[in-house]
Coordinates of C-alpha atoms in Angstrom, one line a residue:
Chain A
M1 CA -32.0 -12.7 35.7
A2 CA -28.4 -13.6 36.7
E3 CA -26.6 -16.2 34.6
A4 CA -25.8 -19.5 36.3
P5 CA -22.0 -19.8 36.7
L6 CA -20.4 -22.9 35.4
H7 CA -18.0 -25.1 37.4
D8 CA -15.0 -23.3 35.8
G9 CA -16.2 -19.9 37.0
K10 CA -17.4 -18.7 33.6
S11 CA -21.1 -18.0 33.1
F12 CA -23.0 -19.9 30.4
D13 CA -23.5 -17.8 27.3
P14 CA -26.3 -19.1 25.2
M15 CA -25.0 -17.1 22.2
E16 CA -21.6 -18.8 22.2
P17 CA -22.5 -21.9 20.0
W18 CA -24.3 -19.6 17.5
R19 CA -21.0 -17.4 17.4
E20 CA -18.9 -20.4 16.8
V21 CA -21.0 -21.5 13.8
R22 CA -21.1 -17.9 12.6
D23 CA -17.3 -17.7 12.7
L24 CA -16.8 -20.9 10.9
Y25 CA -19.2 -19.8 8.2
M26 CA -17.4 -16.5 7.9
N27 CA -14.0 -18.0 7.6
A28 CA -15.2 -20.3 4.9
W29 CA -16.9 -17.4 3.1
G30 CA -13.8 -15.2 3.5
K31 CA -11.5 -17.9 2.0
S32 CA -13.8 -18.4 -1.0
M33 CA -13.9 -14.6 -1.6
V34 CA -10.2 -14.3 -1.4
D35 CA -9.9 -17.0 -4.0
M36 CA -12.5 -15.3 -6.1
V37 CA -10.9 -11.9 -6.1
N38 CA -7.6 -13.6 -7.1
T39 CA -9.1 -14.9 -10.5
E40 CA -8.5 -13.6 -13.9
A41 CA -12.2 -13.3 -14.3
Y42 CA -12.5 -10.9 -11.4
A43 CA -9.6 -8.8 -12.6
Q44 CA -11.3 -8.7 -16.1
A45 CA -14.7 -7.9 -14.8
T46 CA -13.4 -5.0 -12.5
G47 CA -11.3 -3.7 -15.3
A48 CA -14.2 -3.7 -17.7
M49 CA -16.5 -2.0 -15.1
L50 CA -14.0 0.8 -14.5
N51 CA -13.3 1.2 -18.3
N52 CA -17.0 1.5 -19.0
Y53 CA -17.6 4.0 -16.2
L54 CA -14.7 6.2 -17.5
T55 CA -15.9 6.0 -21.1
V56 CA -19.5 6.7 -20.3
S57 CA -18.7 9.5 -17.9
A58 CA -16.1 11.2 -20.0
P59 CA -18.5 13.3 -22.2
F60 CA -20.5 14.5 -19.1
R61 CA -17.3 15.3 -17.4
E62 CA -16.0 17.4 -20.3
A63 CA -19.3 19.2 -20.7
F64 CA -19.4 20.0 -17.0
E65 CA -15.8 21.3 -17.1
K66 CA -16.6 23.5 -20.1
A67 CA -19.7 24.9 -18.5
M68 CA -17.9 25.5 -15.3
L69 CA -15.0 27.3 -17.0
K70 CA -17.4 29.6 -18.9
T71 CA -19.3 30.4 -15.7
L72 CA -16.1 31.2 -13.8
E73 CA -15.0 33.3 -16.7
Q74 CA -18.2 35.3 -16.6
L75 CA -18.0 35.8 -12.9
A76 CA -14.3 37.0 -13.3
M77 CA -13.2 34.2 -11.0
P78 CA -10.1 32.0 -11.5
S79 CA -10.4 28.6 -12.9
R80 CA -8.9 25.4 -11.6
A81 CA -6.2 25.7 -14.2
D82 CA -5.4 29.2 -12.9
V83 CA -5.2 28.1 -9.3
V84 CA -3.0 25.0 -10.3
A85 CA -0.6 27.3 -12.2
I86 CA -0.3 29.6 -9.1
A87 CA 0.3 26.6 -6.8
E88 CA 3.0 25.3 -9.1
R89 CA 4.7 28.7 -9.0
M90 CA 4.4 28.7 -5.2
T91 CA 6.1 25.4 -4.9
N92 CA 8.9 26.7 -7.2
I93 CA 9.3 29.8 -5.0
E94 CA 9.4 27.4 -1.9
M95 CA 12.2 25.5 -3.5
R96 CA 14.2 28.7 -4.1
L97 CA 13.6 29.6 -0.5
D98 CA 14.8 26.2 0.6
D99 CA 17.9 26.7 -1.4
L100 CA 18.5 30.0 0.3
D101 CA 17.9 28.3 3.7
A102 CA 20.5 25.7 2.9
K103 CA 23.0 28.4 2.0
L104 CA 22.2 30.2 5.3
D105 CA 22.6 27.0 7.3
N106 CA 26.0 26.4 5.6
I107 CA 27.2 30.0 6.4
Q108 CA 26.1 29.6 10.0
R109 CA 27.9 26.3 10.3
L110 CA 31.1 27.9 8.9
I111 CA 30.8 30.9 11.3
V112 CA 30.4 28.5 14.2
Q113 CA 33.4 26.5 13.1
A114 CA 35.5 29.7 12.6
G115 CA 34.4 30.9 16.1
A116 CA 35.5 27.7 17.7
A117 CA 39.0 27.8 16.1
P118 CA 41.7 29.4 18.4
R119 CA 42.2 33.1 17.6
P120 CA 45.8 34.4 16.9
R121 CA 47.2 36.5 19.8
A122 CA 48.0 40.2 19.2
G123 CA 51.4 40.6 17.5
E124 CA 51.4 37.0 16.3
A125 CA 51.5 36.2 12.6
P126 CA 48.2 34.9 11.6
Q127 CA 48.1 31.2 10.9
P128 CA 47.1 29.8 7.4
S129 CA 43.3 30.1 7.4
K130 CA 41.7 26.8 8.7
K131 CA 38.5 27.9 7.0
K132 CA 40.2 27.8 3.6
Q133 CA 41.7 24.4 4.4
T134 CA 38.3 23.1 5.3
T135 CA 36.8 24.4 2.1
K136 CA 39.6 22.9 0.1
A137 CA 39.3 19.5 1.9
K138 CA 35.6 19.5 1.3
Q139 CA 36.1 20.3 -2.4
T140 CA 38.4 17.4 -2.7
K141 CA 36.0 15.2 -0.9
R142 CA 33.2 16.3 -3.2
G143 CA 35.4 15.8 -6.2
K144 CA 36.0 12.2 -5.1
K145 CA 32.2 11.7 -5.0
Chain B
M1 CA -21.9 -12.2 47.5
A2 CA -25.1 -10.7 46.0
E3 CA -23.4 -7.2 46.0
D4 CA -20.6 -8.4 43.8
T5 CA -22.9 -9.4 41.0
V6 CA -23.8 -6.5 38.6
I7 CA -27.3 -7.2 37.1
T8 CA -27.8 -5.2 33.9
D9 CA -31.1 -5.1 32.3
P10 CA -30.8 -6.4 28.7
V11 CA -32.3 -3.3 27.2
T12 CA -29.9 -1.0 28.9
A13 CA -27.0 -3.3 28.0
A14 CA -28.1 -3.2 24.3
A15 CA -28.5 0.6 24.4
D16 CA -25.0 1.0 25.8
R17 CA -23.5 -1.3 23.1
L18 CA -25.3 0.7 20.4
K19 CA -24.0 4.0 21.9
T20 CA -20.5 2.8 21.9
L21 CA -20.9 1.5 18.3
T22 CA -22.2 4.8 17.1
R23 CA -19.5 6.7 19.0
V24 CA -16.6 4.7 17.5
M25 CA -18.1 4.7 14.0
T26 CA -19.0 8.3 13.8
T27 CA -16.2 10.1 15.7
K28 CA -12.4 10.5 15.3
A29 CA -10.2 9.0 18.0
A30 CA -7.5 11.1 19.6
I31 CA -4.5 10.0 17.5
A32 CA -0.9 11.4 17.0
Q33 CA -0.7 12.8 20.5
T34 CA 3.2 12.8 20.8
P35 CA 4.4 16.4 21.0
K36 CA 6.4 17.4 17.9
E37 CA 7.7 20.5 16.2
L38 CA 7.5 21.5 12.5
I39 CA 11.0 22.1 11.2
W40 CA 10.7 22.1 7.4
T41 CA 7.9 22.3 4.8
L42 CA 7.9 22.0 1.0
N43 CA 4.7 22.1 -0.9
K44 CA 2.5 19.6 1.1
A45 CA 5.4 17.8 2.7
K46 CA 6.3 18.5 6.3
L47 CA 9.2 17.4 8.4
Y48 CA 8.5 17.1 12.1
R49 CA 11.0 16.6 14.9
Y50 CA 9.5 14.8 18.0
I51 CA 10.4 16.5 21.3
P52 CA 12.9 14.1 23.0
V53 CA 12.0 12.7 26.4
L54 CA 15.6 11.8 27.4
P55 CA 18.4 14.2 28.1
K56 CA 21.0 14.6 25.4
A57 CA 23.6 12.5 27.2
K58 CA 21.3 9.5 27.3
R59 CA 20.2 9.8 23.6
H60 CA 21.7 7.9 20.6
P61 CA 23.7 10.4 18.5
I62 CA 22.4 9.2 15.2
P63 CA 18.9 10.6 14.3
L64 CA 16.2 8.4 12.8
L65 CA 13.9 9.6 10.0
L66 CA 10.5 7.9 9.5
V67 CA 9.2 7.8 6.0
F68 CA 5.7 6.3 5.5
A69 CA 3.7 5.5 2.5
L70 CA 2.3 8.2 0.1
M71 CA -1.4 7.2 0.2
N72 CA -1.9 6.9 4.0
R73 CA -1.4 9.2 6.9
P74 CA 1.8 8.6 8.7
Y75 CA 0.3 8.9 12.2
I76 CA -0.1 5.1 12.2
L77 CA 3.4 5.3 13.7
D78 CA 2.1 7.4 16.6
L79 CA -1.4 6.0 16.8
R80 CA -2.4 6.5 20.3
R81 CA -1.0 7.2 23.8
G82 CA 0.4 4.0 25.4
H83 CA 0.5 2.3 22.0
S84 CA 2.8 4.3 19.7
F85 CA 6.0 3.4 17.9
V86 CA 7.1 7.0 18.1
E87 CA 6.5 7.1 21.9
Y88 CA 8.4 3.9 22.3
M89 CA 11.4 4.9 20.3
L90 CA 11.6 8.3 22.1
K91 CA 11.7 6.4 25.4
Q92 CA 14.6 4.3 24.0
G93 CA 16.6 7.6 23.4
Y94 CA 16.3 8.3 19.7
D95 CA 16.3 11.7 18.1
L96 CA 13.2 11.1 16.0
Y97 CA 12.0 12.8 12.8
L98 CA 8.9 12.1 10.7
L99 CA 8.4 13.0 7.0
D100 CA 4.8 13.7 6.4
W101 CA 4.0 13.8 2.6
G102 CA 0.5 15.4 3.1
A103 CA -2.2 15.1 0.6
P104 CA -1.4 16.0 -3.0
G105 CA -3.7 18.5 -4.8
P106 CA -4.5 18.8 -8.4
E107 CA -1.3 20.7 -9.0
D108 CA 0.7 17.7 -7.8
K109 CA -0.7 15.2 -10.3
N110 CA 2.6 15.0 -12.1
L111 CA 4.7 14.3 -9.1
K112 CA 6.8 11.1 -9.6
F113 CA 9.2 9.0 -7.5
D114 CA 11.8 11.2 -9.0
D115 CA 10.5 14.3 -7.3
Y116 CA 9.9 12.6 -4.0
T117 CA 13.4 10.9 -3.9
L118 CA 15.6 13.6 -5.4
D119 CA 13.8 16.8 -4.4
Y120 CA 11.8 16.3 -1.2
M121 CA 13.9 13.6 0.6
P122 CA 17.4 15.2 0.1
R123 CA 16.0 18.6 1.2
A124 CA 14.3 17.2 4.2
I125 CA 17.4 15.3 5.1
R126 CA 19.6 18.4 4.8
K127 CA 17.3 20.1 7.2
L128 CA 17.5 17.1 9.5
K129 CA 21.3 17.2 9.5
A130 CA 21.3 21.0 10.1
I131 CA 18.9 20.7 13.1
S132 CA 20.5 17.6 14.6
G133 CA 24.1 18.7 13.9
V134 CA 25.0 15.2 12.8
E135 CA 26.1 14.2 9.3
E136 CA 24.9 10.6 9.6
F137 CA 21.4 9.4 10.0
S138 CA 19.1 6.3 9.9
L139 CA 16.1 5.8 7.6
L140 CA 13.0 3.7 8.3
G141 CA 10.7 3.2 5.3
W142 CA 7.4 1.4 5.4
C143 CA 5.3 0.1 2.5
I144 CA 5.6 2.6 -0.4
G145 CA 7.9 4.5 2.0
A146 CA 10.2 1.6 1.7
I147 CA 10.3 2.0 -2.1
L148 CA 11.2 5.7 -1.7
T149 CA 13.9 5.0 0.9
T150 CA 15.3 2.2 -1.3
I151 CA 15.5 4.4 -4.3
Y152 CA 17.0 7.2 -2.2
A153 CA 19.6 4.8 -0.6
S154 CA 20.6 3.6 -4.1
L155 CA 21.0 7.1 -5.5
R156 CA 22.1 9.2 -2.5
G157 CA 23.1 6.6 0.0
D158 CA 26.7 8.0 0.3
E159 CA 25.3 11.2 1.8
G160 CA 25.4 10.1 5.4
L161 CA 22.9 7.1 5.4
R162 CA 24.3 4.8 8.1
N163 CA 21.3 2.5 8.7
L164 CA 18.3 1.5 6.6
I165 CA 15.2 -0.2 7.9
L166 CA 12.7 -1.5 5.4
L167 CA 9.2 -2.6 6.7
T168 CA 6.9 -4.7 4.5
A169 CA 8.8 -3.4 1.4
P170 CA 7.1 -4.1 -2.1
L171 CA 10.4 -4.1 -4.1
D172 CA 10.3 -7.4 -6.1
F173 CA 7.4 -7.7 -8.6
S174 CA 8.7 -10.7 -10.6
N175 CA 6.1 -13.2 -9.1
R176 CA 3.1 -11.6 -10.8
Q177 CA 1.0 -14.7 -10.4
G178 CA 1.4 -14.4 -6.7
L179 CA 0.4 -10.7 -6.5
T180 CA -3.3 -9.9 -6.6
F181 CA -2.6 -6.2 -7.3
A182 CA -0.5 -7.2 -10.3
R183 CA -3.3 -9.3 -11.7
W184 CA -5.9 -6.4 -11.3
T185 CA -3.6 -3.9 -12.9
D186 CA -2.5 -6.1 -15.8
E187 CA -2.3 -4.2 -19.1
R188 CA -5.1 -6.4 -20.6
Y189 CA -7.7 -5.2 -18.0
F190 CA -6.5 -1.9 -16.6
D191 CA -6.0 1.2 -18.6
V192 CA -3.7 3.2 -16.3
D193 CA -3.4 6.2 -18.6
K194 CA -7.2 6.5 -18.9
V195 CA -7.6 6.3 -15.2
V196 CA -4.8 8.9 -14.6
A197 CA -6.3 11.2 -17.2
A198 CA -9.8 11.0 -15.7
F199 CA -8.8 11.5 -12.0
G200 CA -5.5 13.3 -12.1
N201 CA -4.6 11.9 -8.7
M202 CA -5.6 8.4 -7.8
P203 CA -8.5 9.0 -5.3
G204 CA -7.9 7.7 -1.7
E205 CA -11.2 5.9 -1.8
M206 CA -10.2 3.8 -4.8
I207 CA -6.9 2.9 -3.2
D208 CA -8.7 2.0 0.1
Y209 CA -11.2 -0.1 -2.0
G210 CA -8.3 -1.9 -3.6
A211 CA -6.7 -2.7 -0.3
K212 CA -9.9 -3.9 1.4
A213 CA -11.0 -5.9 -1.6
L214 CA -8.1 -8.3 -1.2
K215 CA -9.9 -9.7 1.8
P216 CA -13.5 -8.5 1.3
V217 CA -15.2 -10.4 4.0
E218 CA -12.7 -9.7 6.7
N219 CA -12.4 -6.0 5.9
Y220 CA -16.2 -5.2 5.2
I221 CA -17.9 -7.6 7.6
G222 CA -15.5 -9.4 10.0
N223 CA -14.0 -6.1 11.2
Y224 CA -17.3 -4.9 12.6
V225 CA -18.4 -8.3 13.9
K226 CA -15.1 -8.3 15.9
L227 CA -15.9 -4.9 17.3
W228 CA -19.5 -6.0 18.3
D229 CA -18.3 -9.2 20.1
N230 CA -15.7 -7.1 22.1
I231 CA -17.7 -4.0 22.6
E232 CA -17.6 -4.2 26.4
D233 CA -13.9 -4.4 26.4
P234 CA -12.8 -0.7 26.6
R235 CA -9.2 -1.4 25.6
M236 CA -10.2 -3.3 22.5
V237 CA -12.8 -0.7 21.5
E238 CA -10.3 2.2 21.9
G239 CA -7.8 0.4 19.7
W240 CA -10.4 -0.3 17.1
H241 CA -11.5 3.3 17.2
A242 CA -8.0 4.6 16.6
M243 CA -7.4 2.1 13.8
N244 CA -10.7 3.0 12.2
T245 CA -9.9 6.7 12.4
W246 CA -6.6 5.9 10.5
V247 CA -8.1 3.5 8.0
T248 CA -10.8 5.9 6.9
D249 CA -8.5 8.9 6.6
N250 CA -7.5 8.3 3.0
V251 CA -5.0 10.3 1.0
P252 CA -4.9 10.4 -2.9
L253 CA -1.8 9.2 -4.6
A254 CA -0.2 11.5 -7.1
G255 CA -1.0 10.4 -10.7
G256 CA 2.6 10.4 -11.8
V257 CA 3.7 8.1 -9.0
F258 CA 0.6 5.9 -9.5
R259 CA 1.5 5.5 -13.2
Q260 CA 5.2 4.6 -12.2
L261 CA 4.0 2.1 -9.6
I262 CA 1.8 0.2 -12.1
V263 CA 3.9 0.5 -15.2
D264 CA 7.5 0.5 -14.0
L265 CA 7.1 -1.7 -10.9
Y266 CA 3.9 -4.0 -11.1
R267 CA 4.2 -4.6 -14.7
N268 CA 7.9 -4.5 -15.5
D269 CA 9.7 -5.0 -12.1
K270 CA 12.2 -2.3 -13.1
L271 CA 13.5 -1.7 -9.6
M272 CA 14.9 -5.2 -8.9
R273 CA 16.0 -5.7 -12.5
G274 CA 18.1 -2.5 -12.3
E275 CA 16.2 -0.8 -15.1
L276 CA 14.4 1.9 -13.1
M277 CA 15.6 5.4 -14.2
I278 CA 15.1 8.3 -11.9
R279 CA 15.9 11.6 -13.7
G280 CA 18.3 9.9 -16.0
E281 CA 20.0 8.0 -13.2
R282 CA 19.8 4.2 -13.1
V283 CA 18.7 2.9 -9.6
E284 CA 21.2 0.2 -8.8
I285 CA 20.3 -1.6 -5.5
S286 CA 23.9 -2.9 -5.4
R287 CA 24.9 0.7 -4.5
I288 CA 23.3 0.4 -1.1
H289 CA 26.1 0.0 1.5
A290 CA 24.2 1.0 4.6
N291 CA 23.4 -1.4 7.4
L292 CA 20.2 -3.1 6.4
L293 CA 17.3 -4.5 8.4
T294 CA 14.3 -5.9 6.4
V295 CA 11.2 -6.7 8.2
I296 CA 8.7 -9.1 6.7
A297 CA 5.2 -9.7 8.0
E298 CA 4.4 -13.4 7.7
G299 CA 0.6 -12.8 7.3
D300 CA 0.9 -9.8 4.9
H301 CA -1.6 -10.1 2.1
I302 CA -0.7 -6.6 0.6
T303 CA 3.1 -7.1 0.4
P304 CA 3.9 -10.9 0.6
G305 CA 7.4 -11.7 1.8
C306 CA 8.5 -12.7 -1.7
Q307 CA 8.5 -9.0 -2.5
S308 CA 10.9 -7.9 0.3
E309 CA 13.3 -10.9 0.6
P310 CA 15.2 -10.6 -2.7
I311 CA 16.8 -7.3 -1.8
M312 CA 19.0 -9.1 0.8
S313 CA 21.1 -10.7 -2.0
K314 CA 21.3 -7.6 -4.1
V315 CA 22.6 -4.9 -1.7
S316 CA 26.3 -4.4 -0.9
S317 CA 25.8 -4.0 2.8
A318 CA 28.1 -6.0 4.9
D319 CA 25.8 -5.8 7.8
K320 CA 22.2 -7.0 6.9
E321 CA 19.5 -8.9 8.7
L322 CA 16.1 -10.3 7.6
F323 CA 13.6 -10.4 10.4
R324 CA 10.2 -12.2 10.0
V325 CA 7.5 -11.4 12.4
K326 CA 4.0 -12.8 12.8
G327 CA 1.3 -10.3 11.8
G328 CA -0.2 -8.4 8.9
H329 CA 0.9 -5.5 6.7
I330 CA -0.1 -2.9 9.4
G331 CA -0.5 -5.2 12.4
I332 CA 3.3 -5.8 12.8
M333 CA 3.8 -2.1 13.8
A334 CA 0.3 -1.0 15.0
G335 CA -1.2 -4.3 16.3
S336 CA -1.4 -5.5 19.9
G337 CA 1.8 -7.6 19.5
A338 CA 4.0 -4.8 18.0
S339 CA 5.2 -3.6 21.3
K340 CA 6.4 -7.1 22.3
L341 CA 7.9 -8.2 19.0
T342 CA 8.6 -5.7 16.2
W343 CA 9.4 -2.5 18.2
P344 CA 12.0 -4.1 20.6
H345 CA 13.6 -5.9 17.6
I346 CA 14.0 -2.6 15.7
D347 CA 15.3 -0.8 18.8
G348 CA 17.7 -3.7 19.5
W349 CA 19.1 -3.7 16.0
L350 CA 19.3 0.1 15.6
A351 CA 20.7 0.9 19.1
L352 CA 23.8 -1.1 18.3
R353 CA 24.3 0.8 15.1
S354 CA 23.5 4.3 16.4
Q355 CA 26.5 4.9 18.5

């Protein structure tokens, strides 16, 4: 059945009044909940719940971890600690590679700079090295920092 | 006239609504669609460069690096086609880079702000400089990303940082009564060492619960009611779908960082008091000289404005601006009004300082 259009062109929605009441109720509820989570009592209650959970679950977690460790040992498989140690070493290697990458980038930049500088003609006495000057200037700049 | 009226039988209409609801709640939306290339990696961190859309002559010479929070995916900055901050900034001619922290594994549980700001960021920025061929750059930090960029700017700001943009930056924790998170993580109720010892990294689900519990009715019920009310509006549904994909894609927070966040910042406000030590170096905000834009979301319940505003009087920047915008913590950058308010303002501010 087609809805009857109202004089302003919009059709009448029988659910609209219900929606308005619902939104009013949800706004009021939302505000009271925001006030509630902002209380010391709420902070204390959630803190106590988390603390109890951690205390109660700790022995089970430890027992499970020990059992898992023994199982992995018997199966000749690496434990989580072994994998973590390898991952940490990998990160260290990545850092060393990044250091090398930085040095290569620097060398490349210096080569480009040297290539851009005008070359001395044959028979001309070579000018004092600009590369050295740049390096020296940089050292002074770094020294200032 | 009768031909113009589409008569849908109520059962079919309800079935269509349910089908749409099921689709958006059980599938992932197509997000982070802007083309980019990977230029650097270290451990889980990745540095991407977005493929420019303008020729070099029309681009701003100073590149922009985006740094998002550690416990959420950064693709909120490139949420969906036609509504993406990344897409917008590329069209305005920026050379754009994104630092994606990735998800920390058990081996990363000891990572701290120290590692992120003095190992990862300087290395990524070095690569950015090498690729762009420019010694200066701009930094945009959002949420925890703004803490990282502030620490970096204080310690290494003299290494080419020209512009600093902080979005909803939780930096000042002195008003503990006004911060719900500070109340929840008070030393009387919350044993941070016990939590970190049990979990290693703070699970993403717990962080998500914390964020949602600040406004429980709105996040757990209102959000779905809003979807149901607008389920016949395809634009709204697609926006909701993309946002839901992002919200439910949680990342754990490295245990070391979580401990620093609670103990050093929420409990002792060390950053603003100038007492935060990073690898033996004191973080002094007064050492920030870069041009500064701080953006505050007026309706932010996660980072109220009082946490971001005090930095303005502490930095040594001669050029600084505080911009307040209507919206929430995420809404100011990803909401429907972002493309009309926040993005153009950031572009307008940055364009003048990127020549």
